Amino acid sequence: MSKKKADRADRVPFGKLLAWQTRPISLGAVTIIIGYLSMYCTDTLGMPAALVGTILLASKVFDGVTDLFAGWLIDNTNTRWGKARPYELSILGVWICTWALFATPYEWSITAKSIWIFIMYTLIFSIFSTLLNAAETPYIIRAFGDPIAITKVSAYGGILITIGCMVVSVSFPIMVARAGTSVSGWRQMMFMYAVPLALIGLLRMFFVKEDKAPDADKEERVTVKSILAVLKKNKYVWMLGIACACPQLVTGMAAATYYFKVVVGDIGKFSSIQICSMLVLFVMLVFPALMKKFSGMQLVGMGAAVGIVGYIINFFAGSNMVLLVIGFLLAGISALPTSYMRAPINLQLAEYNESLSLPRMESTMGSAVNFVCKIGQGLGSFIIGILLSAASYDGQLAVQPDSAVLMIRLLYSFIPVVFMIIMLLCTKGFMPLDRMSKHGK
């Protein structure tokens, strides 16, 4: 009888699984599109690369406050819609501001452009995305309940997210090539993406309820004091945060957009690479089986090791599409565990909090990790801006100097390798908690 109940507890209906992934697909599309922001600013708006990188990094200063506030807010929310579910409405704000970001008028002064981009970028990531990401962990726990079910949702759902986002990642470079450096072309293109993806992003809120919420009287009210205690005593939160931030930093550099435009000579070919990422889906299919033998952080380390090989291949690939596909696929594997295994790892952290006589605080810890990830993404934008400027890159030139070409190659290869090594070090530092969790089971 108990076995049958357990089987029912970890069962995930396909319809519910599909509905759950709609908002991540929508937000993932934003992440893909934002990857073109630096190129849009330098090549379409005529802004210096170093200035763009500095603006995006400066925006991340707000995330420290907003992330922790969002975690506290959601941990203390209790409405008839649930604890985290109401905050799904933030996806509308994300898309409105994303459209406005890419609708920046060319005629504005550099100062006006800088202020506008700073405000829109801050609203997207420091406010609306912060609320969505902070709500993710408490929502999935209250929507699915069982740890095995959550692992299935994270792994199998990741396949659906990849397929959904692939539509954007494949089509967007083609549309960018058509839009060229036309501001009106970018504005119209963004409207075509923003409206349907915003509507898709709302589906989860309407179809997935928080029907497995713990009893209200069993949940401790989270105070600022308890938040500070967790951030001080639970060092593993920061290890997870740094490990997750490294792929975000590489994504924030968005070196692929420059690589395919300058080194390959055709940004439209980036779509061909994106189509091949379908092969990565087979890796995600084995995640649930691997989770029975390895911890979530061990999978993070495995992904980083594979990523190192992929990025090294990128350096020697040049414009060889076969090598670029292989490098892209191997490098892409490095980001999978940190994207889709974060919820199971967060459960480990919550249990560790309880062992320290602290509240579980899933949302607060998720917010802390998101904060570190956003800093990583901002650093990525800053790094590519500074390094491209130092290498004499000029978006208005038809042919870039050799120094800029070499720098773009390094940004697409050996510089990401450094951050893959940092991920491996975080995995090693997480081992004591993995041993504790294994012993507890």
mmCIF file of C-alpha atoms in Angstrom, residues 31 320 440:
data_model
loop_
_atom_site.group_PDB
_atom_site.id
_atom_site.type_symbol
_atom_site.label_atom_id
_atom_site.label_comp_id
_atom_site.label_asym_id
_atom_site.label_seq_id
_atom_site.Cartn_x
_atom_site.Cartn_y
_atom_site.Cartn_z
ATOM 1 C CA THR A 31 17.734 35.287 -21.925
ATOM 2 C CA ASN A 320 34.932 24.962 -39.636
ATOM 3 C CA GLY A 440 21.229 10.850 6.088
#
